[in-house]
Short mmCIF file of C-alpha atoms in Angstrom, two decimals:
data_model
loop_
_atom_site.label_atom_id
_atom_site.label_comp_id
_atom_site.label_asym_id
_atom_site.label_seq_id
_atom_site.Cartn_x
_atom_site.Cartn_y
_atom_site.Cartn_z
CA MET X 1 -18.73 11.50 27.96
CA LYS X 2 -16.18 8.92 29.04
CA ALA X 3 -16.48 7.23 32.42
CA GLU X 4 -13.38 8.99 33.74
CA ASP X 5 -14.94 12.37 32.92
CA TYR X 6 -17.55 11.85 35.63
CA ARG X 7 -14.74 11.62 38.20
CA LYS X 8 -13.38 15.09 37.40
CA VAL X 9 -14.55 18.34 38.94
CA PRO X 10 -16.17 20.35 36.10
CA GLU X 11 -13.80 22.98 34.79
CA VAL X 12 -14.43 26.72 34.99
CA GLY X 13 -12.36 29.74 33.97
CA LEU X 14 -12.44 31.86 37.12
CA THR X 15 -11.98 29.97 40.37
CA ASN X 16 -11.17 30.33 44.05
CA PRO X 17 -11.52 27.99 47.06
CA THR X 18 -15.23 28.76 47.52
CA ILE X 19 -16.04 28.21 43.85
CA ASP X 20 -14.04 24.97 43.94
CA VAL X 21 -16.14 23.69 46.86
CA LEU X 22 -19.41 24.61 45.15
CA ARG X 23 -18.47 23.02 41.85
CA ALA X 24 -17.25 19.86 43.57
CA HIS X 25 -20.61 19.19 45.26
CA ARG X 26 -21.85 15.61 45.21
CA THR X 27 -24.58 13.87 47.16
CA ILE X 28 -23.18 11.50 49.78
CA ARG X 29 -25.38 8.74 51.20
CA LYS X 30 -22.82 6.61 53.04
CA PHE X 31 -20.94 7.97 56.04
CA GLU X 32 -18.52 6.83 58.72
CA ASP X 33 -20.17 5.54 61.89
CA THR X 34 -19.38 8.72 63.82
CA GLN X 35 -21.01 12.03 64.65
CA LEU X 36 -19.64 15.52 64.23
CA GLY X 37 -17.48 17.03 66.93
CA LEU X 38 -18.97 19.81 69.06
CA LYS X 39 -16.88 22.52 67.38
CA GLU X 40 -17.81 21.25 63.92
CA ARG X 41 -21.51 21.17 64.76
CA ASP X 42 -21.48 24.60 66.37
CA ALA X 43 -19.67 26.09 63.39
CA LEU X 44 -22.20 24.63 60.95
CA ILE X 45 -25.18 25.84 62.98
CA ASP X 46 -23.62 29.30 63.27
CA VAL X 47 -23.07 29.73 59.53
CA ALA X 48 -26.62 28.49 58.88
CA ARG X 49 -27.99 31.13 61.24
CA ARG X 50 -25.96 33.80 59.44
CA ALA X 51 -27.69 33.14 56.11
CA PRO X 52 -29.67 35.96 54.43
CA THR X 53 -33.18 36.38 55.81
CA SER X 54 -36.18 38.12 54.28
CA SER X 55 -36.78 41.56 55.87
CA PHE X 56 -34.78 40.45 58.94
CA ARG X 57 -37.72 38.29 60.08
CA GLN X 58 -35.56 35.16 60.67
CA GLN X 59 -38.46 32.84 59.91
CA PHE X 60 -36.78 29.47 60.30
CA SER X 61 -35.58 27.10 63.03
CA ILE X 62 -33.06 24.26 63.00
CA ILE X 63 -33.58 20.98 64.85
CA HIS X 64 -30.61 18.66 65.42
CA ILE X 65 -31.95 15.10 65.61
CA THR X 66 -29.98 12.95 68.07
CA ASP X 67 -32.76 10.60 69.22
CA VAL X 68 -32.14 7.24 67.52
CA ALA X 69 -35.82 6.27 67.58
CA LYS X 70 -36.78 9.53 65.91
CA ARG X 71 -34.13 9.06 63.24
CA ASP X 72 -35.40 5.56 62.55
CA ALA X 73 -38.97 6.87 62.31
CA LEU X 74 -37.88 9.67 59.96
CA ALA X 75 -36.08 7.08 57.83
CA GLU X 76 -39.41 5.26 57.45
CA VAL X 77 -41.07 8.49 56.34
CA ALA X 78 -38.31 9.18 53.84
CA CYS X 79 -38.12 5.54 52.65
CA GLN X 80 -34.33 5.92 52.94
CA PRO X 81 -32.68 3.60 55.51
CA TYR X 82 -29.48 5.64 55.79
CA VAL X 83 -31.45 8.49 57.40
CA GLY X 84 -31.99 6.28 60.44
CA THR X 85 -28.45 5.08 61.00
CA SER X 86 -26.13 6.49 63.65
CA CYS X 87 -23.84 7.78 60.89
CA GLY X 88 -23.42 11.51 60.59
CA ASP X 89 -25.65 14.23 62.01
CA LEU X 90 -29.20 14.99 60.91
CA PHE X 91 -30.48 18.58 60.87
CA MET X 92 -34.05 19.56 60.09
CA PHE X 93 -34.76 23.02 58.67
CA VAL X 94 -38.19 24.25 59.64
CA VAL X 95 -40.21 27.08 58.13
CA ASP X 96 -41.08 28.91 61.34
CA LEU X 97 -43.84 31.51 61.45
CA TYR X 98 -44.93 30.37 64.93
CA ARG X 99 -42.36 32.45 66.78
CA ASN X 100 -43.32 35.67 64.99
CA ALA X 101 -47.02 34.84 65.34
CA ARG X 102 -46.54 34.57 69.12
CA ILE X 103 -44.72 37.91 69.15
CA ARG X 104 -47.63 39.54 67.32
CA GLU X 105 -50.21 37.90 69.59
CA GLU X 106 -48.38 39.01 72.72
CA ALA X 107 -48.27 42.54 71.28
CA GLY X 108 -52.04 42.41 70.66
CA MET X 109 -51.70 42.18 66.87
CA ASP X 110 -53.47 39.97 64.31
CA ILE X 111 -51.51 36.96 62.98
CA ALA X 112 -53.45 36.83 59.68
CA PRO X 113 -50.61 38.46 57.68
CA LEU X 114 -48.36 35.51 58.60
CA GLN X 115 -50.89 33.06 57.18
CA ARG X 116 -50.54 34.36 53.63
CA THR X 117 -48.79 32.28 51.00
CA ASN X 118 -46.28 35.02 50.20
CA LEU X 119 -45.11 35.04 53.84
CA PHE X 120 -44.73 31.26 53.78
CA LEU X 121 -42.61 31.49 50.63
CA ALA X 122 -40.39 34.14 52.22
CA ALA X 123 -39.95 31.94 55.29
CA MET X 124 -39.22 28.91 53.11
CA GLU X 125 -36.49 30.91 51.36
CA ASP X 126 -34.99 31.72 54.77
CA ALA X 127 -34.88 28.03 55.71
CA VAL X 128 -33.45 26.85 52.38
CA LEU X 129 -30.74 29.54 52.38
CA ALA X 130 -29.77 28.49 55.91
CA ALA X 131 -29.53 24.85 54.81
CA HIS X 132 -27.39 25.83 51.83
CA ASN X 133 -25.01 27.79 54.05
CA MET X 134 -24.59 24.70 56.22
CA GLU X 135 -24.06 22.42 53.23
CA VAL X 136 -21.34 24.58 51.67
CA ALA X 137 -19.58 25.07 54.99
CA ALA X 138 -19.67 21.32 55.66
CA GLU X 139 -18.19 20.48 52.28
CA SER X 140 -15.47 23.11 52.78
CA MET X 141 -14.52 21.12 55.90
CA GLY X 142 -14.19 17.90 53.91
CA LEU X 143 -17.55 16.55 55.08
CA GLY X 144 -20.25 15.03 52.89
CA THR X 145 -23.92 16.04 52.72
CA VAL X 146 -27.27 14.87 51.41
CA TYR X 147 -30.45 16.94 51.32
CA LEU X 148 -33.62 15.16 52.45
CA GLY X 149 -36.61 16.56 50.62
CA SER X 150 -37.86 12.98 50.88
CA LEU X 151 -39.22 13.72 54.37
CA LEU X 152 -42.10 15.46 52.60
CA ARG X 153 -43.37 12.00 51.63
CA GLY X 154 -45.18 12.16 54.97
CA PRO X 155 -45.31 15.78 56.14
CA ALA X 156 -47.91 15.18 58.86
CA ARG X 157 -45.85 12.34 60.36
CA THR X 158 -42.68 14.46 60.23
CA ILE X 159 -44.50 17.27 62.04
CA GLU X 160 -45.64 14.77 64.69
CA LEU X 161 -42.14 13.36 65.20
CA LEU X 162 -40.57 16.81 65.51
CA GLU X 163 -43.39 18.01 67.80
CA LEU X 164 -43.85 21.10 65.65
CA PRO X 165 -46.44 23.73 66.65
CA ARG X 166 -48.87 25.38 64.25
CA MET X 167 -47.43 27.94 61.87
CA THR X 168 -44.38 25.74 61.21
CA PHE X 169 -43.48 23.29 58.43
CA PRO X 170 -40.48 20.91 58.01
CA ILE X 171 -39.23 21.96 54.60
CA LEU X 172 -35.86 20.18 54.38
CA GLY X 173 -33.48 17.80 56.11
CA LEU X 174 -29.70 17.80 55.78
CA LEU X 175 -27.51 14.84 56.73
CA VAL X 176 -23.85 15.72 57.33
CA GLY X 177 -21.00 13.33 58.01
CA ARG X 178 -17.61 11.97 57.01
CA PRO X 179 -18.03 10.38 53.57
CA LEU X 180 -17.45 6.70 52.93
CA GLN X 181 -18.03 6.90 49.19
CA ASP X 182 -16.64 8.77 46.20
CA PRO X 183 -19.52 9.05 43.73
CA PRO X 184 -19.15 10.50 40.24
CA TYR X 185 -20.41 13.96 39.30
CA ARG X 186 -23.89 14.08 37.80
CA PRO X 187 -24.07 15.83 34.43
CA ARG X 188 -26.19 18.98 34.30
CA ILE X 189 -28.66 20.20 31.67
CA PRO X 190 -26.89 22.15 28.88
CA LYS X 191 -26.38 25.77 29.90
CA ASP X 192 -28.28 27.23 26.95
CA LEU X 193 -31.42 25.31 27.98
CA ALA X 194 -31.34 26.46 31.59
CA VAL X 195 -29.83 29.98 31.54
CA GLY X 196 -31.30 32.96 29.71
CA GLU X 197 -30.42 36.62 29.40
CA ASN X 198 -33.29 39.08 29.95
CA THR X 199 -35.86 36.46 28.89
CA TYR X 200 -36.66 32.81 29.54
CA PRO X 201 -34.21 30.53 27.66
CA LYS X 202 -35.95 29.64 24.41
CA VAL X 203 -35.76 26.28 22.67
CA GLU X 204 -36.42 25.98 18.97
CA GLY X 205 -38.44 22.85 18.35
CA SER X 206 -38.64 19.87 20.67
CA TYR X 207 -37.12 19.57 24.11
CA LEU X 208 -36.75 15.84 23.48
CA GLU X 209 -34.55 16.63 20.49
CA ALA X 210 -32.65 19.41 22.27
CA LEU X 211 -31.89 17.06 25.18
CA ALA X 212 -31.00 13.99 23.12
CA GLU X 213 -27.24 14.33 23.64
CA TYR X 214 -27.72 15.10 27.32
CA ASP X 215 -29.93 12.00 27.63
CA GLU X 216 -27.00 9.91 26.43
CA ASP X 217 -24.73 11.48 29.06
CA VAL X 218 -27.27 10.69 31.79
CA ARG X 219 -27.65 7.10 30.54
CA ALA X 220 -23.87 6.69 30.68
CA TYR X 221 -23.76 8.15 34.18
CA CYS X 222 -26.55 5.86 35.39
CA GLU X 223 -24.99 2.79 33.84
CA MET X 224 -21.67 3.57 35.49
CA ARG X 225 -23.25 4.16 38.88
CA LYS X 226 -25.97 1.51 38.57
CA ALA X 227 -27.89 2.94 41.51
CA GLY X 228 -31.09 4.79 42.20
CA LEU X 229 -32.10 5.98 38.76
CA GLY X 230 -31.55 2.69 36.97
CA ALA X 231 -28.95 1.67 34.40
CA THR X 232 -30.71 2.81 31.23
CA ASN X 233 -32.71 5.89 32.21
CA ALA X 234 -32.40 9.11 30.28
CA PHE X 235 -33.22 12.47 31.83
CA THR X 236 -36.36 12.88 29.72
CA GLN X 237 -37.50 9.40 30.79
CA ILE X 238 -37.06 10.30 34.44
CA ILE X 239 -39.25 13.38 33.96
CA SER X 240 -41.90 11.83 31.72
CA GLU X 241 -42.24 8.40 33.34
CA GLN X 242 -41.36 8.73 37.03
CA MET X 243 -42.68 12.04 38.33
CA GLY X 244 -45.93 11.73 40.25
CA LEU X 245 -45.81 7.97 40.71
CA PRO X 246 -47.58 6.74 43.89
CA ASP X 247 -44.29 5.92 45.63
CA THR X 248 -42.81 9.42 45.26
CA PHE X 249 -43.20 12.49 47.45
CA ASP X 250 -44.78 14.31 44.47
CA THR X 251 -48.17 12.95 45.57
CA ALA X 252 -47.93 13.80 49.30
CA PRO X 253 -50.77 16.01 50.66
CA VAL X 254 -48.51 19.02 51.26
CA LEU X 255 -51.11 21.77 50.76
CA GLU X 256 -53.58 20.00 53.04
CA VAL X 257 -50.97 19.76 55.80
CA LEU X 258 -49.91 23.39 55.29
CA HIS X 259 -53.53 24.46 55.79
CA SER X 260 -53.84 22.29 58.91
CA GLN X 261 -50.75 24.09 60.24
CA GLY X 262 -52.42 27.45 59.67
CA LEU X 263 -50.18 28.30 56.70
CA CYS X 264 -50.90 29.46 53.12
CA LEU X 265 -54.52 30.29 53.97
CA SER X 266 -54.70 33.22 51.57
#
């Protein structure tokens, strides 16, 4: 691909304003030194709360972080300085089985069903869908967003900072603000390698061979952007050489912390 191609919104046959917003998504990490207005914030929280929820259990909570010291501390956890600036608004999406556990306890019922892994996964889906609703709504308003899975580098510390009770877990952060950058669009894995019909998408032979052309696109993207991933990395290099390194959140003790929170016990 040519450099200018990464500046164009990917084309699609059928379109409408919502599809245009979704296809134009980019991660923004630099924002104006302002916060959202009250109406903007309330609208984003409202659409997040209207997201689909498993069996109407509403097993998530949203925490809006306005305390500067907490944002700075969360930035240290994430190893991302921009999380701690005063730019934009930071929202934490929390898997929340505590509220429903209290309801059951007050009704004289056992909370053990809420400690099963399948219930945690359903609650996690609730939280992620809520975050996605907020992200899409924000981008439809001309705002920029960045998801912060990086806060799972230190899940116990994040729980401490947010003063979370048992039966909760901070699954995702979302930073929303007015963008101060115009990054290119990241190329995606070829459709035939990621989308199947009725069965898992099959690859004849080697994935390294099947992804060779895509690797070149990613190298070109990285060289143009010269940030984060490095100037010469290919997608297959990122997967084979970087995942699980000591400085990534892949090695954080997530299951241990989940158990200490009373979650995923069976």
